[in-house]
């Protein structure tokens, strides 16, 4: 029986291994992590992450050929194929701080594999890693090999949170990069045969190591670039009276461009886009490609600009101050159908409003109060370190309450900010919300999900990103 072990039981490792176990009943799959709390959750009825369809998959396989364990060394030593899916946070100090990936966890995983391995291993990079990581990992393993042979493969994930299980069942492509040697090619075929249980062969792309590593960064950079491009246009639309939805529709009809990732919003979030682009910037700088680095930096700058612009719209609309005013925040996750808050634009919007002394009342159907308060008291990039290294006691979040109902959040509020496009927000009773809010009542739609005309008829003053401005907002500055 082929044995697979995945080091890291997070958003990538957990769902990916669950689907491999489901689709390959003859393979034993173990997911290991040093976090006892996380493994306990994977073995319970309350999984540590929310993802539509995940619970069903886990329940079908858990205890049969899918196991979650803290006995890392046992499962690593027994495995034929080891996936490494550990954090690769952005460095916060030293060389490359603020851009380069911190490979501390990756390196310690490689050293542990070398310590406990008793047979030849295929080691698969599943985390998003900078180009040439495989080379570094290879050196650690071969210098500690004790006669054991290792093959390093790069198998980047292309999952979109909220649709991860569907993406795993029916991927656009599976990318496997390896060495162009006989042993390297053999290792590629071994991993390919796992995915071939359910993925059509033409969708499994085999490349060299560096192409696989760079393809992941490039794909995320291109996607983020599209969002920043349409968000830059949204600012121009507001200035001219154009409607960004109409512009995006017209542009998206060009078959060379297509309609996906052209929705204007308060900004992109998630664990990958910003981190991967910063990584790309660092690699460009290290290779003397300053102009290329500056080009990709601009994608992040526009994203930050969009979040600042949104906060400024809120403040300037409400008589240039939100001090002491209650603002309802609907949605904190970075997108719908996930409880993930990593790099969510809601963090910057909330921090901006708290900085102007607003009182916030936050509702998100999947994000806990503890997570929200931790996010708002964390420094940039801290979110990607293990929980025990994150700040424990929120200090700057006194003017904040977390509630479990949109109507409770909006009660007596001056304004309402929609920051996640949860389906339930589209069907709220806005008349009821309006009746219970202070007047004038404002809606700031950061996801363009409300019927602006209908809300204005109710009596709301509405700001919707990239849409023609409410007369109230016409002469107010978009940027402080």
Tab-separated table of C-alpha atoms in Angstrom:
chain	number	residue	atom	x	y	z
A	1	UNK	CA	0.000	0.000	0.000
A	2	UNK	CA	1.378	3.391	-1.005
A	3	UNK	CA	1.621	5.717	1.971
A	4	UNK	CA	1.341	9.491	1.741
A	5	UNK	CA	2.093	11.878	4.590
A	6	UNK	CA	1.348	15.599	4.580
A	7	UNK	CA	3.192	17.858	7.018
A	8	UNK	CA	0.829	20.732	7.821
A	9	UNK	CA	-2.916	20.477	8.488
A	10	UNK	CA	-4.035	23.882	7.253
A	11	UNK	CA	-6.129	25.258	4.391
A	12	UNK	CA	-4.064	23.434	1.769
A	13	UNK	CA	-2.964	20.206	3.446
A	14	UNK	CA	-6.297	19.233	5.024
A	15	UNK	CA	-8.636	19.525	2.000
A	16	UNK	CA	-6.048	18.259	-0.532
A	17	UNK	CA	-5.266	15.117	1.440
A	18	UNK	CA	-8.959	14.475	2.165
A	19	UNK	CA	-9.725	14.475	-1.563
A	20	UNK	CA	-6.696	12.275	-2.386
A	21	UNK	CA	-7.913	9.794	0.267
A	22	UNK	CA	-11.445	9.835	-1.193
A	23	UNK	CA	-10.305	9.359	-4.786
A	24	UNK	CA	-7.539	6.824	-4.013
A	25	UNK	CA	-8.944	4.291	-1.517
A	26	UNK	CA	-5.873	2.061	-1.946
A	27	UNK	CA	-3.561	4.819	-0.642
A	28	UNK	CA	-3.137	5.492	3.081
A	29	UNK	CA	-3.047	9.232	3.754
A	30	UNK	CA	-1.833	10.781	7.022
A	31	UNK	CA	-2.020	14.499	7.782
A	32	UNK	CA	0.371	15.502	10.570
A	33	UNK	CA	0.849	18.733	12.499
A	34	UNK	CA	2.565	19.741	15.734
A	35	UNK	CA	-0.574	21.665	16.784
A	36	UNK	CA	-2.552	19.373	19.085
A	37	UNK	CA	-5.587	21.700	18.939
A	38	UNK	CA	-5.677	21.643	15.153
A	39	UNK	CA	-5.368	17.838	14.884
A	40	UNK	CA	-8.015	17.401	17.607
A	41	UNK	CA	-10.355	19.607	15.561
A	42	UNK	CA	-9.715	17.574	12.381
A	43	UNK	CA	-10.687	14.453	14.343
A	44	UNK	CA	-13.878	16.059	15.703
A	45	UNK	CA	-17.248	17.118	14.295
A	46	UNK	CA	-16.097	20.769	14.266
A	47	UNK	CA	-13.363	20.949	11.614
A	48	UNK	CA	-10.791	23.743	12.047
A	49	UNK	CA	-11.636	25.316	8.672
A	50	UNK	CA	-14.892	25.986	6.870
A	51	UNK	CA	-15.099	24.949	3.248
A	52	UNK	CA	-18.305	23.834	1.471
A	53	UNK	CA	-18.267	20.043	0.968
A	54	UNK	CA	-15.155	19.431	3.101
A	55	UNK	CA	-16.961	17.869	6.048
A	56	UNK	CA	-18.616	15.213	3.840
A	57	UNK	CA	-15.292	14.215	2.270
A	58	UNK	CA	-13.506	13.984	5.645
A	59	UNK	CA	-16.304	11.923	7.215
A	60	UNK	CA	-16.284	9.424	4.348
A	61	UNK	CA	-12.544	8.685	4.699
A	62	UNK	CA	-11.485	9.497	8.251
A	63	UNK	CA	-10.431	6.374	10.118
A	64	UNK	CA	-10.391	4.286	6.915
A	65	UNK	CA	-7.515	5.574	4.811
A	66	UNK	CA	-7.352	9.179	6.095
A	67	UNK	CA	-5.730	9.887	9.452
A	68	UNK	CA	-4.953	13.096	11.342
A	69	UNK	CA	-2.105	12.774	13.829
A	70	UNK	CA	0.465	14.650	15.914
A	71	UNK	CA	2.879	11.731	15.631
A	72	UNK	CA	4.809	13.511	12.913
A	73	UNK	CA	7.977	11.416	12.924
A	74	UNK	CA	6.204	8.035	12.728
A	75	UNK	CA	4.147	8.944	9.658
A	76	UNK	CA	7.023	10.743	7.932
A	77	UNK	CA	9.344	7.757	8.354
A	78	UNK	CA	6.708	5.350	6.972
A	79	UNK	CA	5.620	7.468	3.981
A	80	UNK	CA	6.635	6.942	0.355
A	81	UNK	CA	5.513	10.430	-0.680
A	82	UNK	CA	5.747	13.373	1.736
A	83	UNK	CA	3.842	16.583	0.983
A	84	UNK	CA	5.176	19.630	2.831
A	85	UNK	CA	2.452	22.197	3.380
A	86	UNK	CA	3.863	24.433	6.110
A	87	UNK	CA	3.708	28.217	6.450
A	88	UNK	CA	6.067	30.309	4.333
A	89	UNK	CA	5.414	33.716	5.912
A	90	UNK	CA	6.891	36.967	4.667
A	91	UNK	CA	10.079	37.824	6.566
A	92	UNK	CA	9.593	40.602	9.102
A	93	UNK	CA	13.288	41.260	9.787
A	94	UNK	CA	16.703	40.755	8.243
A	95	UNK	CA	17.594	40.403	4.581
A	96	UNK	CA	14.527	40.778	2.373
A	97	UNK	CA	12.231	41.853	5.265
A	98	UNK	CA	8.755	42.746	4.042
A	99	UNK	CA	9.172	40.889	0.736
A	100	UNK	CA	11.136	37.630	0.937
A	101	UNK	CA	9.553	34.395	2.183
A	102	UNK	CA	10.705	33.068	5.538
A	103	UNK	CA	11.641	29.413	4.990
A	104	UNK	CA	12.254	28.604	8.677
A	105	UNK	CA	9.371	26.100	8.876
A	106	UNK	CA	10.249	24.557	5.525
A	107	UNK	CA	13.870	24.076	6.545
A	108	UNK	CA	12.989	22.500	9.877
A	109	UNK	CA	10.565	20.137	8.071
A	110	UNK	CA	13.360	19.099	5.670
A	111	UNK	CA	15.815	18.493	8.531
A	112	UNK	CA	13.223	16.423	10.391
A	113	UNK	CA	12.588	14.305	7.255
A	114	UNK	CA	16.339	13.701	6.935
A	115	UNK	CA	16.525	12.698	10.619
A	116	UNK	CA	13.742	10.112	10.590
A	117	UNK	CA	13.790	8.710	7.025
A	118	UNK	CA	14.781	5.050	6.710
A	119	UNK	CA	13.817	4.576	3.041
A	120	UNK	CA	13.881	6.561	-0.216
A	121	UNK	CA	11.375	9.429	-0.297
A	122	UNK	CA	9.626	11.687	-2.764
A	123	UNK	CA	9.281	15.106	-1.091
A	124	UNK	CA	6.615	17.365	-2.595
A	125	UNK	CA	6.508	21.146	-2.144
A	126	UNK	CA	2.852	21.980	-1.608
A	127	UNK	CA	3.311	25.343	0.139
A	128	UNK	CA	3.720	28.388	-2.052
A	129	UNK	CA	7.471	28.850	-2.055
A	130	UNK	CA	9.936	31.164	-3.765
A	131	UNK	CA	11.639	29.945	-6.911
A	132	UNK	CA	14.688	27.776	-6.162
A	133	UNK	CA	13.382	26.584	-2.768
A	134	UNK	CA	13.596	23.015	-4.056
A	135	UNK	CA	17.314	23.491	-4.561
A	136	UNK	CA	17.786	24.554	-0.927
A	137	UNK	CA	15.652	21.674	0.354
A	138	UNK	CA	17.530	19.244	-1.873
A	139	UNK	CA	20.844	20.392	-0.386
A	140	UNK	CA	19.630	19.872	3.177
A	141	UNK	CA	18.341	16.395	2.379
A	142	UNK	CA	21.338	15.212	0.341
A	143	UNK	CA	23.848	16.504	2.901
A	144	UNK	CA	22.025	14.558	5.607
A	145	UNK	CA	21.025	11.604	3.472
A	146	UNK	CA	22.754	8.661	5.199
A	147	UNK	CA	22.574	6.833	1.851
A	148	UNK	CA	18.846	7.507	1.359
A	149	UNK	CA	17.738	8.927	-1.991
A	150	UNK	CA	15.382	11.906	-2.175
A	151	UNK	CA	13.537	13.374	-5.133
A	152	UNK	CA	12.068	16.851	-4.730
A	153	UNK	CA	8.929	17.752	-6.653
A	154	UNK	CA	7.028	21.030	-6.857
A	155	UNK	CA	3.240	20.580	-6.915
A	156	UNK	CA	1.766	24.048	-6.245
A	157	UNK	CA	-1.886	24.331	-5.265
A	158	UNK	CA	-4.288	26.473	-7.266
A	159	UNK	CA	-7.273	26.280	-4.924
A	160	UNK	CA	-9.717	29.126	-4.525
A	161	UNK	CA	-11.102	29.250	-0.995
A	162	UNK	CA	-14.855	28.793	-0.900
A	163	UNK	CA	-14.635	26.391	-3.859
A	164	UNK	CA	-11.588	24.350	-2.781
A	165	UNK	CA	-13.295	20.939	-2.814
A	166	UNK	CA	-14.825	21.579	-6.244
A	167	UNK	CA	-11.417	22.817	-7.460
A	168	UNK	CA	-9.789	19.614	-6.186
A	169	UNK	CA	-12.454	17.375	-7.730
A	170	UNK	CA	-12.281	19.156	-11.077
A	171	UNK	CA	-9.017	21.130	-11.393
A	172	UNK	CA	-8.144	23.354	-14.378
A	173	UNK	CA	-4.706	21.760	-14.189
A	174	UNK	CA	-2.400	19.871	-11.863
A	175	UNK	CA	1.190	21.064	-12.102
A	176	UNK	CA	4.112	18.778	-11.215
A	177	UNK	CA	7.694	19.986	-11.546
A	178	UNK	CA	10.739	17.781	-11.078
A	179	UNK	CA	14.327	17.198	-12.059
A	180	UNK	CA	15.046	16.325	-15.700
A	181	UNK	CA	16.938	13.177	-14.666
A	182	UNK	CA	15.755	9.541	-14.888
A	183	UNK	CA	15.065	9.470	-11.129
A	184	UNK	CA	13.376	12.882	-11.298
A	185	UNK	CA	11.108	11.748	-14.123
A	186	UNK	CA	10.287	8.543	-12.235
A	187	UNK	CA	9.222	10.612	-9.215
A	188	UNK	CA	7.023	12.824	-11.428
A	189	UNK	CA	5.303	9.703	-12.790
A	190	UNK	CA	4.731	8.381	-9.254
A	191	UNK	CA	2.903	11.566	-8.220
A	192	UNK	CA	1.139	11.799	-11.577
A	193	UNK	CA	-0.269	8.288	-11.044
A	194	UNK	CA	-1.898	9.491	-7.774
A	195	UNK	CA	-3.725	12.392	-9.470
A	196	UNK	CA	-4.540	10.223	-12.520
A	197	UNK	CA	-7.087	8.364	-10.358
A	198	UNK	CA	-9.503	11.211	-11.111
A	199	UNK	CA	-7.813	13.972	-13.147
A	200	UNK	CA	-7.727	13.537	-16.956
A	201	UNK	CA	-4.154	13.053	-18.164
A	202	UNK	CA	-4.196	16.116	-20.426
A	203	UNK	CA	-4.792	18.308	-17.379
A	204	UNK	CA	-1.673	17.052	-15.571
A	205	UNK	CA	1.177	19.322	-16.668
A	206	UNK	CA	4.749	18.172	-16.044
A	207	UNK	CA	7.553	20.769	-16.080
A	208	UNK	CA	10.982	21.375	-14.625
A	209	UNK	CA	11.179	22.396	-10.962
A	210	UNK	CA	11.715	26.099	-11.504
A	211	UNK	CA	8.840	26.459	-13.988
A	212	UNK	CA	6.432	24.836	-11.514
A	213	UNK	CA	7.537	27.088	-8.650
A	214	UNK	CA	7.371	30.251	-10.752
A	215	UNK	CA	4.021	29.341	-12.362
A	216	UNK	CA	2.284	29.569	-8.987
A	217	UNK	CA	3.657	33.045	-8.253
A	218	UNK	CA	2.921	34.164	-11.807
A	219	UNK	CA	-0.688	32.908	-11.748
A	220	UNK	CA	-1.469	34.725	-8.489
A	221	UNK	CA	0.280	37.884	-9.685
A	222	UNK	CA	-1.760	37.899	-12.925
A	223	UNK	CA	-5.027	37.387	-11.024
A	224	UNK	CA	-4.234	40.098	-8.480
A	225	UNK	CA	-3.191	42.400	-11.321
A	226	UNK	CA	-6.651	42.049	-12.904
A	227	UNK	CA	-8.323	43.034	-9.619
A	228	UNK	CA	-6.035	46.039	-9.148
A	229	UNK	CA	-6.629	47.032	-12.776
A	230	UNK	CA	-10.419	47.057	-12.435
A	231	UNK	CA	-10.146	48.755	-9.019
A	232	UNK	CA	-7.986	51.499	-10.558
A	233	UNK	CA	-10.756	51.912	-13.169
A	234	UNK	CA	-13.383	52.081	-10.409
A	235	UNK	CA	-11.757	55.272	-9.081
A	236	UNK	CA	-11.936	56.798	-12.561
A	237	UNK	CA	-15.556	55.653	-12.941
A	238	UNK	CA	-16.537	57.475	-9.744
A	239	UNK	CA	-14.747	60.618	-10.916
A	240	UNK	CA	-16.487	60.617	-14.314
A	241	UNK	CA	-19.919	59.105	-13.620
A	242	UNK	CA	-19.196	55.843	-15.459
A	243	UNK	CA	-20.420	52.543	-13.987
A	244	UNK	CA	-17.592	50.080	-13.357
A	245	UNK	CA	-19.916	47.088	-13.792
A	246	UNK	CA	-20.824	48.268	-17.283
A	247	UNK	CA	-17.181	48.961	-18.138
A	248	UNK	CA	-16.083	45.541	-16.830
A	249	UNK	CA	-18.880	43.837	-18.767
A	250	UNK	CA	-17.826	45.521	-22.000
A	251	UNK	CA	-14.132	44.755	-21.440
A	252	UNK	CA	-14.838	41.164	-20.372
A	253	UNK	CA	-16.637	40.458	-23.652
A	254	UNK	CA	-13.261	40.621	-25.396
A	255	UNK	CA	-12.365	36.935	-25.718
A	256	UNK	CA	-8.688	37.756	-25.196
A	257	UNK	CA	-9.525	39.194	-21.765
A	258	UNK	CA	-12.630	37.343	-20.515
A	259	UNK	CA	-14.959	38.275	-17.640
A	260	UNK	CA	-13.329	36.586	-14.630
A	261	UNK	CA	-11.681	38.609	-11.833
A	262	UNK	CA	-13.074	41.886	-13.179
A	263	UNK	CA	-15.348	42.672	-10.218
A	264	UNK	CA	-14.482	45.981	-8.574
A	265	UNK	CA	-14.356	45.801	-4.783
A	266	UNK	CA	-12.817	47.217	-1.641
A	267	UNK	CA	-9.654	45.262	-2.531
A	268	UNK	CA	-8.261	41.747	-2.722
A	269	UNK	CA	-7.283	39.666	0.309
A	270	UNK	CA	-6.400	36.082	1.120
A	271	UNK	CA	-3.195	34.362	2.089
A	272	UNK	CA	-1.591	34.270	-1.356
A	273	UNK	CA	-1.920	37.330	-3.550
A	274	UNK	CA	0.010	39.939	-1.587
A	275	UNK	CA	2.526	37.447	-0.214
A	276	UNK	CA	3.240	35.914	-3.626
A	277	UNK	CA	3.618	39.273	-5.349
A	278	UNK	CA	6.018	40.488	-2.648
A	279	UNK	CA	7.934	37.270	-3.196
A	280	UNK	CA	8.016	37.897	-6.938
A	281	UNK	CA	9.210	41.473	-6.310
A	282	UNK	CA	12.042	40.166	-4.119
A	283	UNK	CA	13.142	37.579	-6.695
A	284	UNK	CA	13.145	40.279	-9.404
A	285	UNK	CA	15.213	42.594	-7.214
A	286	UNK	CA	17.699	39.811	-6.411
A	287	UNK	CA	18.140	39.258	-10.136
A	288	UNK	CA	18.703	42.963	-10.841
A	289	UNK	CA	15.317	43.420	-12.541
A	290	UNK	CA	14.321	46.681	-10.838
A	291	UNK	CA	11.768	47.801	-13.432
A	292	UNK	CA	10.002	44.430	-13.329
A	293	UNK	CA	9.961	44.543	-9.516
A	294	UNK	CA	8.456	48.049	-9.575
A	295	UNK	CA	5.783	46.925	-12.038
A	296	UNK	CA	4.524	44.180	-9.702
A	297	UNK	CA	4.832	46.417	-6.628
A	298	UNK	CA	2.262	48.698	-8.212
A	299	UNK	CA	-0.386	45.935	-8.080
A	300	UNK	CA	-0.121	45.962	-4.272
A	301	UNK	CA	0.012	49.764	-4.107
A	302	UNK	CA	-3.281	50.021	-6.018
A	303	UNK	CA	-4.819	47.469	-3.646
A	304	UNK	CA	-3.756	49.531	-0.620
A	305	UNK	CA	-4.997	52.694	-2.366
A	306	UNK	CA	-8.423	51.072	-2.903
A	307	UNK	CA	-8.808	50.214	0.806
A	308	UNK	CA	-7.728	53.729	1.836
A	309	UNK	CA	-10.119	55.250	-0.683
A	310	UNK	CA	-12.996	53.253	0.811
A	311	UNK	CA	-12.219	54.424	4.360
A	312	UNK	CA	-11.946	58.025	3.137
A	313	UNK	CA	-15.336	57.744	1.419
A	314	UNK	CA	-16.900	56.577	4.691
A	315	UNK	CA	-15.332	59.347	6.763
A	316	UNK	CA	-15.847	62.230	4.310
A	317	UNK	CA	-19.493	61.222	3.670
A	318	UNK	CA	-20.335	61.352	7.357
A	319	UNK	CA	-19.465	65.030	7.872
A	320	UNK	CA	-15.745	64.259	7.856
A	321	UNK	CA	-15.745	62.383	11.137
A	322	UNK	CA	-16.824	58.986	12.441
A	323	UNK	CA	-15.620	59.682	15.980
A	324	UNK	CA	-18.057	58.131	18.452
A	325	UNK	CA	-20.374	56.958	15.641
A	326	UNK	CA	-21.479	53.350	15.415
A	327	UNK	CA	-20.566	51.722	12.100
A	328	UNK	CA	-21.893	48.255	11.247
A	329	UNK	CA	-19.431	45.993	9.433
A	330	UNK	CA	-21.072	43.171	7.474
A	331	UNK	CA	-18.524	40.536	6.590
A	332	UNK	CA	-14.959	40.102	7.823
A	333	UNK	CA	-13.700	37.079	5.842
A	334	UNK	CA	-11.735	37.976	2.716
A	335	UNK	CA	-14.419	36.361	0.506
A	336	UNK	CA	-17.695	34.482	0.903
A	337	UNK	CA	-17.923	30.774	1.800
A	338	UNK	CA	-14.766	30.761	3.898
A	339	UNK	CA	-13.908	31.660	7.471
A	340	UNK	CA	-10.425	32.740	6.375
A	341	UNK	CA	-9.446	36.284	7.332
A	342	UNK	CA	-5.816	36.302	6.201
A	343	UNK	CA	-5.033	39.679	4.558
A	344	UNK	CA	-8.767	40.429	4.359
A	345	UNK	CA	-9.434	44.049	3.292
A	346	UNK	CA	-11.772	44.257	6.297
A	347	UNK	CA	-8.722	44.483	8.576
A	348	UNK	CA	-7.446	47.692	6.956
A	349	UNK	CA	-10.929	49.208	6.690
A	350	UNK	CA	-11.699	48.476	10.350
A	351	UNK	CA	-8.299	49.739	11.494
A	352	UNK	CA	-8.831	52.924	9.460
A	353	UNK	CA	-12.250	53.531	11.053
A	354	UNK	CA	-11.007	52.672	14.549
A	355	UNK	CA	-8.157	55.126	13.950
A	356	UNK	CA	-10.812	57.836	13.535
A	357	UNK	CA	-12.438	56.632	16.786
A	358	UNK	CA	-15.488	54.929	15.271
A	359	UNK	CA	-17.405	52.324	17.296
A	360	UNK	CA	-17.618	49.151	15.224
A	361	UNK	CA	-20.222	46.395	15.371
A	362	UNK	CA	-19.087	43.441	13.251
A	363	UNK	CA	-21.032	40.471	11.913
A	364	UNK	CA	-19.652	37.612	9.822
A	365	UNK	CA	-21.403	34.221	9.616
A	366	UNK	CA	-18.150	32.214	9.827
A	367	UNK	CA	-15.559	34.303	11.692
A	368	UNK	CA	-15.272	34.177	15.488
A	369	UNK	CA	-14.938	37.162	17.790
A	370	UNK	CA	-11.562	35.898	18.965
A	371	UNK	CA	-10.254	35.765	15.378
A	372	UNK	CA	-11.533	39.260	14.549
A	373	UNK	CA	-9.949	40.780	17.655
A	374	UNK	CA	-6.676	38.949	17.047
A	375	UNK	CA	-6.573	40.138	13.420
A	376	UNK	CA	-7.139	43.747	14.436
A	377	UNK	CA	-4.352	43.697	17.024
A	378	UNK	CA	-1.780	41.972	14.831
A	379	UNK	CA	1.104	43.532	12.947
A	380	UNK	CA	1.401	43.045	9.212
A	381	UNK	CA	2.611	39.524	8.276
A	382	UNK	CA	2.137	38.168	11.840
A	383	UNK	CA	-0.975	36.302	10.653
A	384	UNK	CA	1.150	33.719	8.843
A	385	UNK	CA	3.051	32.603	11.932
A	386	UNK	CA	1.746	29.776	14.143
A	387	UNK	CA	-0.928	30.838	16.623
A	388	UNK	CA	1.388	30.524	19.649
A	389	UNK	CA	3.656	33.177	18.097
A	390	UNK	CA	0.782	35.595	17.493
A	391	UNK	CA	-0.311	38.306	19.957
A	392	UNK	CA	-2.614	36.877	22.608
A	393	UNK	CA	-4.344	39.880	24.153
A	394	UNK	CA	-6.015	42.382	21.822
A	395	UNK	CA	-5.089	45.866	22.977
A	396	UNK	CA	-6.480	48.285	20.385
A	397	UNK	CA	-9.978	46.906	19.963
A	398	UNK	CA	-12.011	48.378	22.833
A	399	UNK	CA	-14.387	50.256	20.526
A	400	UNK	CA	-15.587	47.075	18.926
A	401	UNK	CA	-18.312	44.494	19.412
A	402	UNK	CA	-18.856	41.277	17.468
A	403	UNK	CA	-22.481	40.219	17.034
A	404	UNK	CA	-24.183	37.229	15.384
A	405	UNK	CA	-26.846	38.998	13.381
A	406	UNK	CA	-26.786	41.702	10.690
A	407	UNK	CA	-29.777	43.509	12.217
A	408	UNK	CA	-28.116	43.657	15.636
A	409	UNK	CA	-24.962	45.044	13.995
A	410	UNK	CA	-26.946	47.821	12.276
A	411	UNK	CA	-29.117	48.811	15.250
A	412	UNK	CA	-28.577	52.537	15.980
A	413	UNK	CA	-25.664	52.608	13.505
A	414	UNK	CA	-24.922	55.686	11.403
A	415	UNK	CA	-23.459	53.661	8.568
A	416	UNK	CA	-23.263	50.131	7.207
A	417	UNK	CA	-20.158	48.761	5.402
A	418	UNK	CA	-20.470	45.567	3.347
A	419	UNK	CA	-16.993	44.046	3.180
A	420	UNK	CA	-17.682	40.391	2.236
A	421	UNK	CA	-20.066	39.265	-0.501
A	422	UNK	CA	-21.933	36.649	1.591
A	423	UNK	CA	-25.129	35.590	-0.202
A	424	UNK	CA	-27.237	36.331	2.879
A	425	UNK	CA	-26.355	40.029	2.642
A	426	UNK	CA	-28.071	40.242	-0.756
A	427	UNK	CA	-31.423	39.244	0.743
A	428	UNK	CA	-31.428	41.355	3.915
A	429	UNK	CA	-34.538	43.372	4.747
A	430	UNK	CA	-33.001	46.780	4.095
A	431	UNK	CA	-36.187	48.602	5.093
A	432	UNK	CA	-35.906	46.999	8.542
A	433	UNK	CA	-32.218	47.942	8.710
A	434	UNK	CA	-33.018	51.535	7.699
A	435	UNK	CA	-35.797	51.890	10.287
A	436	UNK	CA	-33.396	50.948	13.097
A	437	UNK	CA	-30.447	53.140	12.022
A	438	UNK	CA	-29.563	56.748	12.794
A	439	UNK	CA	-30.470	59.242	10.055
A	440	UNK	CA	-29.087	60.090	7.605
A	441	UNK	CA	-28.362	56.369	7.137
A	442	UNK	CA	-25.421	55.368	4.944
A	443	UNK	CA	-24.578	52.132	3.096
A	444	UNK	CA	-21.028	51.679	1.838
A	445	UNK	CA	-21.055	48.653	-0.448
A	446	UNK	CA	-17.487	47.397	-0.838
A	447	UNK	CA	-18.583	44.370	-2.893
A	448	UNK	CA	-21.224	45.852	-5.229
A	449	UNK	CA	-23.929	43.407	-4.162
A	450	UNK	CA	-26.848	45.712	-3.266
A	451	UNK	CA	-29.542	47.172	-5.506
A	452	UNK	CA	-28.432	50.799	-5.280
A	453	UNK	CA	-31.650	52.233	-6.764
A	454	UNK	CA	-33.860	50.297	-4.340
A	455	UNK	CA	-31.783	51.362	-1.331
A	456	UNK	CA	-31.905	55.015	-2.351
A	457	UNK	CA	-35.696	54.767	-2.652
A	458	UNK	CA	-35.804	53.466	0.951
A	459	UNK	CA	-33.847	56.567	2.010
A	460	UNK	CA	-30.238	55.362	2.288
A	461	UNK	CA	-27.301	57.405	1.056
A	462	UNK	CA	-25.392	54.750	-0.893
A	463	UNK	CA	-21.768	54.495	-1.951
A	464	UNK	CA	-21.024	51.533	-4.211
A	465	UNK	CA	-17.451	51.058	-5.485
A	466	UNK	CA	-17.040	52.354	-9.039
A	467	UNK	CA	-20.730	53.278	-9.485
A	468	UNK	CA	-22.101	56.762	-10.263
A	469	UNK	CA	-21.985	58.707	-7.012
A	470	UNK	CA	-24.944	59.595	-4.844
A	471	UNK	CA	-25.578	63.383	-5.117
A	472	UNK	CA	-24.634	63.576	-1.409
A	473	UNK	CA	-21.103	62.361	-2.226
A	474	UNK	CA	-20.507	64.365	-5.416
A	475	UNK	CA	-18.228	67.084	-4.064
A	476	UNK	CA	-16.533	65.078	-1.365
A	477	UNK	CA	-12.900	64.012	-1.787
A	478	UNK	CA	-12.239	60.334	-2.487
A	479	UNK	CA	-8.714	60.536	-1.101
A	480	UNK	CA	-7.613	62.427	1.981
